[in-house]
């Protein structure tokens, strides 16, 4: 019965179209992550050149994600998704042609990466905002769980694996061509989304999309966040956790593997894979269950307590202990993320959903490079074990602070989501702030 619950979104044609296109697109993104690296190397580039291309993608993503949220609230979401996939296809097809003709240069890759980053900035808010239009509220948890399952499997495992095979057997250009095929298929599929799935919620008195300034749109999204305690304090917790945990895991964990376990890059990669698999399995399991009655408590405490094993990473000298810590971290991250995405879609007013989703995305993206930039220099002045210890303890403490300061225990009872038939319709008229 639980398995059937996880598959319920597939009963809806629009979701089948959307998840099919998304799966193929993120598979292509996983291939691109590897193909781009070896294309840079093929052009004679090193770490600096690779960093430039990666930075171009980050600039496109971070620089436009808030604009992407506004667009998702003001423009037809179906057309935004189609436009993004069309732009992805055009960029990758151009890079493929240049690579096959052996005239590709580094600046071509940098511009292409920038455009792909901009595309992500517009795709994610539009995808988040369109789901409540095509699915009943009770199926949103399952839909987010399915997305949380296929993303790590396809983008972090299968896509990179196939790209690596193509690079080794043929060339980086052939791997890029594989990415182009993925985006061609995804572009073709998203065009089957119904034209009735337009997705314009902000309308004026004459029934046409409401006119508003960029500043006013941004201010409206920030204002809603500030006066909605459960949303504000969850984002504050997310800022802290990204700052304290992502950098140490991405930058310092390889040195823990090397110094404490005597391992190499393969062991580090396997640990990340354990975390990704744990997240995927947890997302699928969450999709198979009902949304908890105490949904805010479960989400925040799952995230917070899941960070506790990180505090002990600096003291571990066994691969299995470290693997267990990463598995717990991945599982709790997967559970919390699925619930969080569902809450945004069920409790945030539809006309603000794109902006709030992009703000959530921006918070994570903006502090991720900061955390990675700080981790290395900090490890030069304090022991690595202390960095993991402080981060692993601070996040659970902050989770309890957020739970009580935002009065989440009261809020979730006053705003039950056990029966979501009318969530989407009433979100615009019932304030979330308590």
mmCIF file of C-alpha atoms in Angstrom, residues 37-422:
data_model
loop_
_atom_site.group_PDB
_atom_site.id
_atom_site.type_symbol
_atom_site.label_atom_id
_atom_site.label_comp_id
_atom_site.label_asym_id
_atom_site.label_seq_id
_atom_site.Cartn_x
_atom_site.Cartn_y
_atom_site.Cartn_z
ATOM 1 C CA UNK A 37 35.888 18.617 -16.906
ATOM 2 C CA UNK A 38 37.562 16.448 -19.515
ATOM 3 C CA UNK A 39 36.785 18.885 -22.310
ATOM 4 C CA UNK A 40 38.666 21.552 -20.357
ATOM 5 C CA UNK A 41 41.563 19.140 -19.874
ATOM 6 C CA UNK A 42 41.445 18.218 -23.580
ATOM 7 C CA UNK A 43 41.863 21.921 -24.391
ATOM 8 C CA UNK A 44 45.018 22.012 -22.264
ATOM 9 C CA UNK A 45 43.385 23.565 -19.226
ATOM 10 C CA UNK A 46 44.204 22.884 -15.604
ATOM 11 C CA UNK A 47 42.621 23.587 -12.208
ATOM 12 C CA UNK A 48 42.473 27.343 -12.852
ATOM 13 C CA UNK A 49 40.700 26.978 -16.198
ATOM 14 C CA UNK A 50 38.315 24.404 -14.753
ATOM 15 C CA UNK A 51 37.568 26.746 -11.868
ATOM 16 C CA UNK A 52 36.763 29.552 -14.310
ATOM 17 C CA UNK A 53 34.213 27.429 -16.173
ATOM 18 C CA UNK A 54 32.654 26.170 -12.939
ATOM 19 C CA UNK A 55 32.516 29.719 -11.573
ATOM 20 C CA UNK A 56 30.752 30.909 -14.735
ATOM 21 C CA UNK A 57 28.013 28.335 -14.118
ATOM 22 C CA UNK A 58 27.703 29.393 -10.468
ATOM 23 C CA UNK A 59 27.466 33.068 -11.411
ATOM 24 C CA UNK A 60 24.661 32.328 -13.842
ATOM 25 C CA UNK A 61 22.794 30.308 -11.227
ATOM 26 C CA UNK A 62 23.249 32.572 -8.199
ATOM 27 C CA UNK A 63 22.926 35.786 -10.182
ATOM 28 C CA UNK A 64 19.574 34.915 -11.740
ATOM 29 C CA UNK A 65 17.824 32.593 -9.276
ATOM 30 C CA UNK A 66 15.798 35.375 -7.636
ATOM 31 C CA UNK A 67 14.783 36.665 -11.070
ATOM 32 C CA UNK A 68 13.814 33.092 -11.898
ATOM 33 C CA UNK A 69 11.474 33.047 -8.923
ATOM 34 C CA UNK A 70 9.784 36.257 -10.043
ATOM 35 C CA UNK A 71 9.432 34.871 -13.567
ATOM 36 C CA UNK A 72 7.829 31.685 -12.226
ATOM 37 C CA UNK A 73 5.213 33.799 -10.431
ATOM 38 C CA UNK A 74 4.574 36.186 -13.326
ATOM 39 C CA UNK A 75 4.957 34.108 -16.491
ATOM 40 C CA UNK A 76 3.443 30.805 -17.684
ATOM 41 C CA UNK A 77 5.489 28.107 -15.952
ATOM 42 C CA UNK A 78 4.986 25.648 -18.809
ATOM 43 C CA UNK A 79 6.551 28.081 -21.263
ATOM 44 C CA UNK A 80 9.441 28.801 -18.885
ATOM 45 C CA UNK A 81 10.259 25.100 -18.603
ATOM 46 C CA UNK A 82 10.104 24.658 -22.379
ATOM 47 C CA UNK A 83 12.263 27.751 -22.919
ATOM 48 C CA UNK A 84 14.909 26.523 -20.475
ATOM 49 C CA UNK A 85 15.135 23.107 -22.116
ATOM 50 C CA UNK A 86 15.292 24.776 -25.532
ATOM 51 C CA UNK A 87 18.155 27.007 -24.374
ATOM 52 C CA UNK A 88 19.963 24.002 -22.841
ATOM 53 C CA UNK A 89 19.654 22.146 -26.133
ATOM 54 C CA UNK A 90 20.919 25.117 -28.153
ATOM 55 C CA UNK A 91 23.947 25.615 -25.893
ATOM 56 C CA UNK A 92 24.998 21.966 -25.721
ATOM 57 C CA UNK A 93 24.379 21.388 -29.438
ATOM 58 C CA UNK A 94 26.597 24.374 -30.241
ATOM 59 C CA UNK A 95 29.387 23.156 -27.961
ATOM 60 C CA UNK A 96 29.086 19.675 -29.471
ATOM 61 C CA UNK A 97 29.428 21.038 -33.002
ATOM 62 C CA UNK A 98 32.435 23.183 -32.070
ATOM 63 C CA UNK A 99 34.075 20.253 -30.286
ATOM 64 C CA UNK A 100 33.490 17.850 -33.176
ATOM 65 C CA UNK A 101 34.958 20.408 -35.597
ATOM 66 C CA UNK A 102 37.926 20.832 -33.235
ATOM 67 C CA UNK A 103 37.427 24.603 -32.971
ATOM 68 C CA UNK A 104 36.115 24.686 -29.407
ATOM 69 C CA UNK A 105 37.841 27.152 -27.078
ATOM 70 C CA UNK A 106 37.755 27.668 -23.333
ATOM 71 C CA UNK A 107 35.641 30.822 -23.556
ATOM 72 C CA UNK A 108 32.997 28.867 -25.459
ATOM 73 C CA UNK A 109 32.726 26.481 -22.517
ATOM 74 C CA UNK A 110 32.594 29.349 -20.013
ATOM 75 C CA UNK A 111 29.758 31.106 -21.842
ATOM 76 C CA UNK A 112 27.920 27.813 -22.277
ATOM 77 C CA UNK A 113 28.274 27.005 -18.577
ATOM 78 C CA UNK A 114 26.985 30.478 -17.679
ATOM 79 C CA UNK A 115 23.874 30.056 -19.846
ATOM 80 C CA UNK A 116 23.229 26.605 -18.377
ATOM 81 C CA UNK A 117 23.483 28.123 -14.891
ATOM 82 C CA UNK A 118 20.952 30.808 -15.820
ATOM 83 C CA UNK A 119 18.671 28.071 -17.155
ATOM 84 C CA UNK A 120 18.804 26.242 -13.824
ATOM 85 C CA UNK A 121 17.937 29.487 -12.063
ATOM 86 C CA UNK A 122 14.702 29.724 -14.052
ATOM 87 C CA UNK A 123 13.867 26.004 -14.198
ATOM 88 C CA UNK A 124 13.855 25.162 -10.480
ATOM 89 C CA UNK A 125 11.311 27.805 -9.318
ATOM 90 C CA UNK A 126 9.062 27.071 -12.314
ATOM 91 C CA UNK A 127 9.166 23.328 -11.586
ATOM 92 C CA UNK A 128 8.355 23.878 -7.898
ATOM 93 C CA UNK A 129 5.513 26.255 -8.715
ATOM 94 C CA UNK A 130 3.910 24.080 -11.407
ATOM 95 C CA UNK A 131 3.628 20.911 -9.296
ATOM 96 C CA UNK A 132 0.647 22.131 -7.198
ATOM 97 C CA UNK A 133 -1.153 22.910 -10.477
ATOM 98 C CA UNK A 134 -0.868 19.440 -11.916
ATOM 99 C CA UNK A 135 -1.207 17.320 -8.754
ATOM 100 C CA UNK A 136 -3.657 17.082 -5.841
ATOM 101 C CA UNK A 137 -2.165 18.360 -2.585
ATOM 102 C CA UNK A 138 -2.079 14.850 -1.089
ATOM 103 C CA UNK A 139 0.219 13.653 -3.906
ATOM 104 C CA UNK A 140 2.839 16.403 -3.539
ATOM 105 C CA UNK A 141 4.827 14.533 -0.873
ATOM 106 C CA UNK A 142 5.119 11.512 -3.167
ATOM 107 C CA UNK A 143 6.084 13.701 -6.126
ATOM 108 C CA UNK A 144 8.842 15.441 -4.153
ATOM 109 C CA UNK A 145 10.037 12.092 -2.881
ATOM 110 C CA UNK A 146 10.282 10.717 -6.413
ATOM 111 C CA UNK A 147 12.239 13.778 -7.536
ATOM 112 C CA UNK A 148 14.487 13.409 -4.498
ATOM 113 C CA UNK A 149 15.109 9.792 -5.494
ATOM 114 C CA UNK A 150 15.864 10.166 -9.190
ATOM 115 C CA UNK A 151 18.099 13.236 -8.798
ATOM 116 C CA UNK A 152 20.979 11.636 -6.855
ATOM 117 C CA UNK A 153 20.686 8.363 -8.789
ATOM 118 C CA UNK A 154 20.769 9.976 -12.240
ATOM 119 C CA UNK A 155 22.695 13.199 -11.659
ATOM 120 C CA UNK A 156 25.304 11.981 -9.188
ATOM 121 C CA UNK A 157 25.746 8.366 -10.254
ATOM 122 C CA UNK A 158 24.388 7.156 -13.606
ATOM 123 C CA UNK A 159 25.012 10.323 -15.639
ATOM 124 C CA UNK A 160 28.649 10.781 -14.582
ATOM 125 C CA UNK A 161 29.290 7.052 -15.015
ATOM 126 C CA UNK A 162 28.081 7.028 -18.633
ATOM 127 C CA UNK A 163 30.008 10.206 -19.427
ATOM 128 C CA UNK A 164 33.161 8.683 -18.006
ATOM 129 C CA UNK A 165 32.715 5.626 -20.218
ATOM 130 C CA UNK A 166 32.197 7.786 -23.329
ATOM 131 C CA UNK A 167 35.243 9.928 -22.535
ATOM 132 C CA UNK A 168 37.433 6.857 -22.020
ATOM 133 C CA UNK A 169 36.139 4.942 -25.049
ATOM 134 C CA UNK A 170 35.733 7.821 -27.511
ATOM 135 C CA UNK A 171 36.388 11.456 -26.534
ATOM 136 C CA UNK A 172 35.056 14.309 -24.403
ATOM 137 C CA UNK A 173 33.248 15.636 -27.489
ATOM 138 C CA UNK A 174 31.242 12.418 -27.737
ATOM 139 C CA UNK A 175 30.266 12.745 -24.073
ATOM 140 C CA UNK A 176 29.056 16.301 -24.746
ATOM 141 C CA UNK A 177 27.086 14.935 -27.706
ATOM 142 C CA UNK A 178 25.420 12.519 -25.288
ATOM 143 C CA UNK A 179 24.392 15.494 -23.152
ATOM 144 C CA UNK A 180 22.898 17.135 -26.261
ATOM 145 C CA UNK A 181 20.837 14.010 -26.963
ATOM 146 C CA UNK A 182 19.464 14.128 -23.402
ATOM 147 C CA UNK A 183 18.367 17.746 -23.750
ATOM 148 C CA UNK A 184 16.884 17.053 -27.182
ATOM 149 C CA UNK A 185 14.725 14.313 -25.691
ATOM 150 C CA UNK A 186 13.789 16.447 -22.675
ATOM 151 C CA UNK A 187 12.865 19.379 -24.925
ATOM 152 C CA UNK A 188 10.660 17.160 -27.032
ATOM 153 C CA UNK A 189 8.904 15.707 -23.993
ATOM 154 C CA UNK A 190 8.147 19.001 -22.189
ATOM 155 C CA UNK A 191 6.350 20.220 -25.293
ATOM 156 C CA UNK A 192 3.696 17.605 -24.488
ATOM 157 C CA UNK A 193 2.735 19.507 -21.330
ATOM 158 C CA UNK A 194 -0.849 20.652 -21.717
ATOM 159 C CA UNK A 195 -1.317 24.217 -22.915
ATOM 160 C CA UNK A 196 -3.861 24.583 -20.131
ATOM 161 C CA UNK A 197 -0.993 24.277 -17.639
ATOM 162 C CA UNK A 198 -0.031 27.924 -17.920
ATOM 163 C CA UNK A 199 0.675 28.805 -14.326
ATOM 164 C CA UNK A 200 -0.026 32.518 -13.984
ATOM 165 C CA UNK A 201 -1.440 33.155 -10.519
ATOM 166 C CA UNK A 202 -0.904 36.879 -10.119
ATOM 167 C CA UNK A 203 -3.702 38.500 -12.070
ATOM 168 C CA UNK A 204 -5.198 41.948 -12.153
ATOM 169 C CA UNK A 205 -8.839 42.939 -11.934
ATOM 170 C CA UNK A 206 -9.240 42.508 -15.693
ATOM 171 C CA UNK A 207 -8.059 38.881 -15.557
ATOM 172 C CA UNK A 208 -4.680 39.588 -17.179
ATOM 173 C CA UNK A 209 -1.309 38.995 -15.435
ATOM 174 C CA UNK A 210 -0.711 41.694 -12.819
ATOM 175 C CA UNK A 211 1.908 44.315 -13.597
ATOM 176 C CA UNK A 212 4.541 44.914 -10.949
ATOM 177 C CA UNK A 213 8.096 46.120 -10.608
ATOM 178 C CA UNK A 214 11.077 43.852 -9.967
ATOM 179 C CA UNK A 215 11.758 45.570 -6.653
ATOM 180 C CA UNK A 216 8.142 45.249 -5.517
ATOM 181 C CA UNK A 217 8.072 41.557 -6.432
ATOM 182 C CA UNK A 218 11.269 40.895 -4.471
ATOM 183 C CA UNK A 219 10.037 42.935 -1.511
ATOM 184 C CA UNK A 220 6.758 40.992 -1.452
ATOM 185 C CA UNK A 221 8.629 37.684 -1.274
ATOM 186 C CA UNK A 222 10.991 38.882 1.482
ATOM 187 C CA UNK A 223 8.095 40.418 3.415
ATOM 188 C CA UNK A 224 6.158 37.155 3.371
ATOM 189 C CA UNK A 225 9.234 35.255 4.557
ATOM 190 C CA UNK A 226 9.924 37.628 7.448
ATOM 191 C CA UNK A 227 6.332 37.543 8.739
ATOM 192 C CA UNK A 228 6.036 33.752 8.437
ATOM 193 C CA UNK A 229 7.976 32.302 11.414
ATOM 194 C CA UNK A 230 8.152 28.652 10.325
ATOM 195 C CA UNK A 231 9.551 29.693 6.949
ATOM 196 C CA UNK A 232 11.943 32.343 8.280
ATOM 197 C CA UNK A 233 13.465 30.181 10.991
ATOM 198 C CA UNK A 234 13.817 27.145 8.751
ATOM 199 C CA UNK A 235 15.766 29.292 6.283
ATOM 200 C CA UNK A 236 17.912 30.673 9.122
ATOM 201 C CA UNK A 237 18.663 27.118 10.204
ATOM 202 C CA UNK A 238 19.460 26.192 6.596
ATOM 203 C CA UNK A 239 21.904 29.111 6.305
ATOM 204 C CA UNK A 240 23.743 27.988 9.413
ATOM 205 C CA UNK A 241 23.855 24.324 8.401
ATOM 206 C CA UNK A 242 25.134 25.091 4.889
ATOM 207 C CA UNK A 243 27.806 27.391 6.333
ATOM 208 C CA UNK A 244 28.958 24.958 9.032
ATOM 209 C CA UNK A 245 28.632 21.580 7.281
ATOM 210 C CA UNK A 246 28.988 21.767 3.496
ATOM 211 C CA UNK A 247 32.511 23.198 3.436
ATOM 212 C CA UNK A 248 33.939 20.683 5.938
ATOM 213 C CA UNK A 249 32.299 17.737 4.142
ATOM 214 C CA UNK A 250 33.382 18.817 0.648
ATOM 215 C CA UNK A 251 36.820 20.258 1.496
ATOM 216 C CA UNK A 252 38.036 18.673 4.730
ATOM 217 C CA UNK A 253 36.560 15.162 4.583
ATOM 218 C CA UNK A 254 39.156 14.055 1.968
ATOM 219 C CA UNK A 255 41.901 14.892 4.489
ATOM 220 C CA UNK A 256 40.088 12.951 7.213
ATOM 221 C CA UNK A 257 39.985 9.977 4.839
ATOM 222 C CA UNK A 258 43.680 10.396 4.062
ATOM 223 C CA UNK A 259 45.041 11.139 7.533
ATOM 224 C CA UNK A 260 42.771 9.073 9.767
ATOM 225 C CA UNK A 261 41.906 6.149 7.491
ATOM 226 C CA UNK A 262 44.855 6.067 5.092
ATOM 227 C CA UNK A 263 42.392 6.136 2.187
ATOM 228 C CA UNK A 264 42.433 7.824 -1.198
ATOM 229 C CA UNK A 265 40.036 9.513 -3.623
ATOM 230 C CA UNK A 266 38.186 6.252 -4.244
ATOM 231 C CA UNK A 267 37.303 5.936 -0.575
ATOM 232 C CA UNK A 268 36.190 9.576 -0.475
ATOM 233 C CA UNK A 269 34.028 9.063 -3.564
ATOM 234 C CA UNK A 270 32.494 5.948 -2.043
ATOM 235 C CA UNK A 271 31.597 7.855 1.122
ATOM 236 C CA UNK A 272 29.837 10.513 -0.934
ATOM 237 C CA UNK A 273 28.041 7.746 -2.815
ATOM 238 C CA UNK A 274 26.847 6.261 0.493
ATOM 239 C CA UNK A 275 25.456 9.658 1.450
ATOM 240 C CA UNK A 276 23.730 10.038 -1.937
ATOM 241 C CA UNK A 277 22.226 6.540 -1.879
ATOM 242 C CA UNK A 278 20.978 7.095 1.665
ATOM 243 C CA UNK A 279 19.332 10.339 0.606
ATOM 244 C CA UNK A 280 17.674 8.684 -2.409
ATOM 245 C CA UNK A 281 16.328 5.726 -0.424
ATOM 246 C CA UNK A 282 15.039 8.017 2.334
ATOM 247 C CA UNK A 283 13.319 10.269 -0.220
ATOM 248 C CA UNK A 284 11.549 7.273 -1.760
ATOM 249 C CA UNK A 285 10.536 5.947 1.655
ATOM 250 C CA UNK A 286 9.155 9.349 2.649
ATOM 251 C CA UNK A 287 7.197 9.478 -0.599
ATOM 252 C CA UNK A 288 5.589 6.157 0.342
ATOM 253 C CA UNK A 289 4.176 7.479 3.625
ATOM 254 C CA UNK A 290 1.670 10.104 4.679
ATOM 255 C CA UNK A 291 2.882 13.564 5.627
ATOM 256 C CA UNK A 292 3.453 13.453 9.414
ATOM 257 C CA UNK A 293 0.883 15.234 11.552
ATOM 258 C CA UNK A 294 3.787 16.961 13.329
ATOM 259 C CA UNK A 295 5.385 17.789 9.997
ATOM 260 C CA UNK A 296 7.444 20.817 11.136
ATOM 261 C CA UNK A 297 8.766 18.987 14.196
ATOM 262 C CA UNK A 298 9.707 15.907 12.182
ATOM 263 C CA UNK A 299 11.414 17.971 9.485
ATOM 264 C CA UNK A 300 13.452 20.241 11.744
ATOM 265 C CA UNK A 301 14.476 17.573 14.265
ATOM 266 C CA UNK A 302 15.311 15.070 11.530
ATOM 267 C CA UNK A 303 17.618 17.598 9.912
ATOM 268 C CA UNK A 304 19.084 18.736 13.223
ATOM 269 C CA UNK A 305 19.673 15.329 14.838
ATOM 270 C CA UNK A 306 20.980 13.977 11.536
ATOM 271 C CA UNK A 307 23.882 16.412 11.868
ATOM 272 C CA UNK A 308 25.027 14.928 15.190
ATOM 273 C CA UNK A 309 27.174 12.132 13.659
ATOM 274 C CA UNK A 310 29.133 14.827 11.806
ATOM 275 C CA UNK A 311 30.409 16.045 15.183
ATOM 276 C CA UNK A 312 32.268 12.743 15.640
ATOM 277 C CA UNK A 313 33.856 12.563 12.167
ATOM 278 C CA UNK A 314 37.116 14.059 13.405
ATOM 279 C CA UNK A 315 37.505 11.212 15.924
ATOM 280 C CA UNK A 316 36.687 8.292 13.606
ATOM 281 C CA UNK A 317 39.394 5.901 12.456
ATOM 282 C CA UNK A 318 37.175 3.254 10.859
ATOM 283 C CA UNK A 319 35.730 3.371 7.352
ATOM 284 C CA UNK A 320 32.529 1.717 8.534
ATOM 285 C CA UNK A 321 32.003 4.285 11.284
ATOM 286 C CA UNK A 322 32.557 7.107 8.820
ATOM 287 C CA UNK A 323 30.297 5.409 6.300
ATOM 288 C CA UNK A 324 27.548 5.082 8.930
ATOM 289 C CA UNK A 325 27.856 8.787 9.771
ATOM 290 C CA UNK A 326 27.532 9.761 6.109
ATOM 291 C CA UNK A 327 24.603 7.374 5.650
ATOM 292 C CA UNK A 328 22.716 8.903 8.597
ATOM 293 C CA UNK A 329 23.452 12.396 7.310
ATOM 294 C CA UNK A 330 22.207 11.475 3.834
ATOM 295 C CA UNK A 331 19.061 9.722 5.085
ATOM 296 C CA UNK A 332 17.999 12.601 7.329
ATOM 297 C CA UNK A 333 18.791 15.136 4.605
ATOM 298 C CA UNK A 334 16.582 13.217 2.185
ATOM 299 C CA UNK A 335 13.641 12.972 4.603
ATOM 300 C CA UNK A 336 13.763 16.635 5.577
ATOM 301 C CA UNK A 337 14.150 17.886 2.014
ATOM 302 C CA UNK A 338 11.084 15.999 0.753
ATOM 303 C CA UNK A 339 8.930 17.332 3.601
ATOM 304 C CA UNK A 340 10.295 20.851 3.087
ATOM 305 C CA UNK A 341 9.498 20.916 -0.621
ATOM 306 C CA UNK A 342 5.988 19.697 0.109
ATOM 307 C CA UNK A 343 5.430 22.377 2.764
ATOM 308 C CA UNK A 344 6.431 25.128 0.357
ATOM 309 C CA UNK A 345 3.959 23.849 -2.221
ATOM 310 C CA UNK A 346 1.116 23.392 0.266
ATOM 311 C CA UNK A 347 1.479 26.368 2.611
ATOM 312 C CA UNK A 348 3.000 29.167 0.535
ATOM 313 C CA UNK A 349 0.409 31.134 -1.503
ATOM 314 C CA UNK A 350 0.577 30.113 -5.143
ATOM 315 C CA UNK A 351 1.342 33.590 -6.418
ATOM 316 C CA UNK A 352 4.472 33.664 -4.195
ATOM 317 C CA UNK A 353 5.652 30.077 -4.590
ATOM 318 C CA UNK A 354 8.180 30.776 -7.351
ATOM 319 C CA UNK A 355 9.826 33.583 -5.390
ATOM 320 C CA UNK A 356 9.925 31.660 -2.096
ATOM 321 C CA UNK A 357 11.356 28.580 -3.845
ATOM 322 C CA UNK A 358 14.041 30.704 -5.486
ATOM 323 C CA UNK A 359 14.845 32.383 -2.156
ATOM 324 C CA UNK A 360 15.286 28.953 -0.585
ATOM 325 C CA UNK A 361 17.525 27.942 -3.486
ATOM 326 C CA UNK A 362 19.488 31.217 -3.239
ATOM 327 C CA UNK A 363 20.151 30.744 0.483
ATOM 328 C CA UNK A 364 21.760 27.363 -0.160
ATOM 329 C CA UNK A 365 23.698 28.472 -3.230
ATOM 330 C CA UNK A 366 25.006 31.745 -1.839
ATOM 331 C CA UNK A 367 26.565 30.279 1.307
ATOM 332 C CA UNK A 368 27.847 27.047 -0.209
ATOM 333 C CA UNK A 369 30.927 28.621 -1.872
ATOM 334 C CA UNK A 370 31.484 30.749 1.250
ATOM 335 C CA UNK A 371 31.557 27.633 3.399
ATOM 336 C CA UNK A 372 33.998 25.924 1.036
ATOM 337 C CA UNK A 373 36.185 29.016 0.865
ATOM 338 C CA UNK A 374 36.384 29.267 4.670
ATOM 339 C CA UNK A 375 36.950 25.581 5.438
ATOM 340 C CA UNK A 376 40.512 25.385 4.096
ATOM 341 C CA UNK A 377 41.942 28.506 5.771
ATOM 342 C CA UNK A 378 40.152 27.665 9.021
ATOM 343 C CA UNK A 379 41.772 24.221 9.050
ATOM 344 C CA UNK A 380 45.168 25.965 9.017
ATOM 345 C CA UNK A 381 44.548 27.552 12.412
ATOM 346 C CA UNK A 382 42.290 25.079 14.256
ATOM 347 C CA UNK A 383 42.198 21.253 14.265
ATOM 348 C CA UNK A 384 39.940 19.613 11.706
ATOM 349 C CA UNK A 385 38.217 17.573 14.400
ATOM 350 C CA UNK A 386 37.148 20.800 16.124
ATOM 351 C CA UNK A 387 35.564 22.161 12.919
ATOM 352 C CA UNK A 388 33.443 19.023 12.490
ATOM 353 C CA UNK A 389 32.648 18.939 16.228
ATOM 354 C CA UNK A 390 31.373 22.521 16.352
ATOM 355 C CA UNK A 391 29.367 22.179 13.139
ATOM 356 C CA UNK A 392 27.835 18.866 14.163
ATOM 357 C CA UNK A 393 26.734 20.210 17.539
ATOM 358 C CA UNK A 394 25.663 23.702 16.532
ATOM 359 C CA UNK A 395 23.139 22.503 13.948
ATOM 360 C CA UNK A 396 21.038 20.346 16.328
ATOM 361 C CA UNK A 397 21.059 23.154 18.905
ATOM 362 C CA UNK A 398 19.913 25.628 16.272
ATOM 363 C CA UNK A 399 17.189 23.190 15.202
ATOM 364 C CA UNK A 400 15.689 23.231 18.709
ATOM 365 C CA UNK A 401 16.002 27.022 18.832
ATOM 366 C CA UNK A 402 14.130 27.337 15.514
ATOM 367 C CA UNK A 403 11.477 24.861 16.668
ATOM 368 C CA UNK A 404 10.591 26.865 19.776
ATOM 369 C CA UNK A 405 11.262 30.456 18.680
ATOM 370 C CA UNK A 406 9.035 29.991 15.609
ATOM 371 C CA UNK A 407 6.431 28.192 17.771
ATOM 372 C CA UNK A 408 6.351 25.365 15.261
ATOM 373 C CA UNK A 409 4.734 22.961 17.735
ATOM 374 C CA UNK A 410 1.697 25.234 17.850
ATOM 375 C CA UNK A 411 1.803 26.248 14.204
ATOM 376 C CA UNK A 412 1.621 22.726 12.809
ATOM 377 C CA UNK A 413 -1.456 21.950 14.901
ATOM 378 C CA UNK A 414 -3.182 25.171 13.859
ATOM 379 C CA UNK A 415 -2.378 24.451 10.191
ATOM 380 C CA UNK A 416 -2.955 20.700 9.724
ATOM 381 C CA UNK A 417 -2.009 19.170 6.379
ATOM 382 C CA UNK A 418 -3.407 15.692 6.926
ATOM 383 C CA UNK A 419 -6.084 16.382 4.332
ATOM 384 C CA UNK A 420 -4.834 18.651 1.602
ATOM 385 C CA UNK A 421 -7.839 18.962 -0.655
ATOM 386 C CA UNK A 422 -8.127 22.694 -0.281
#
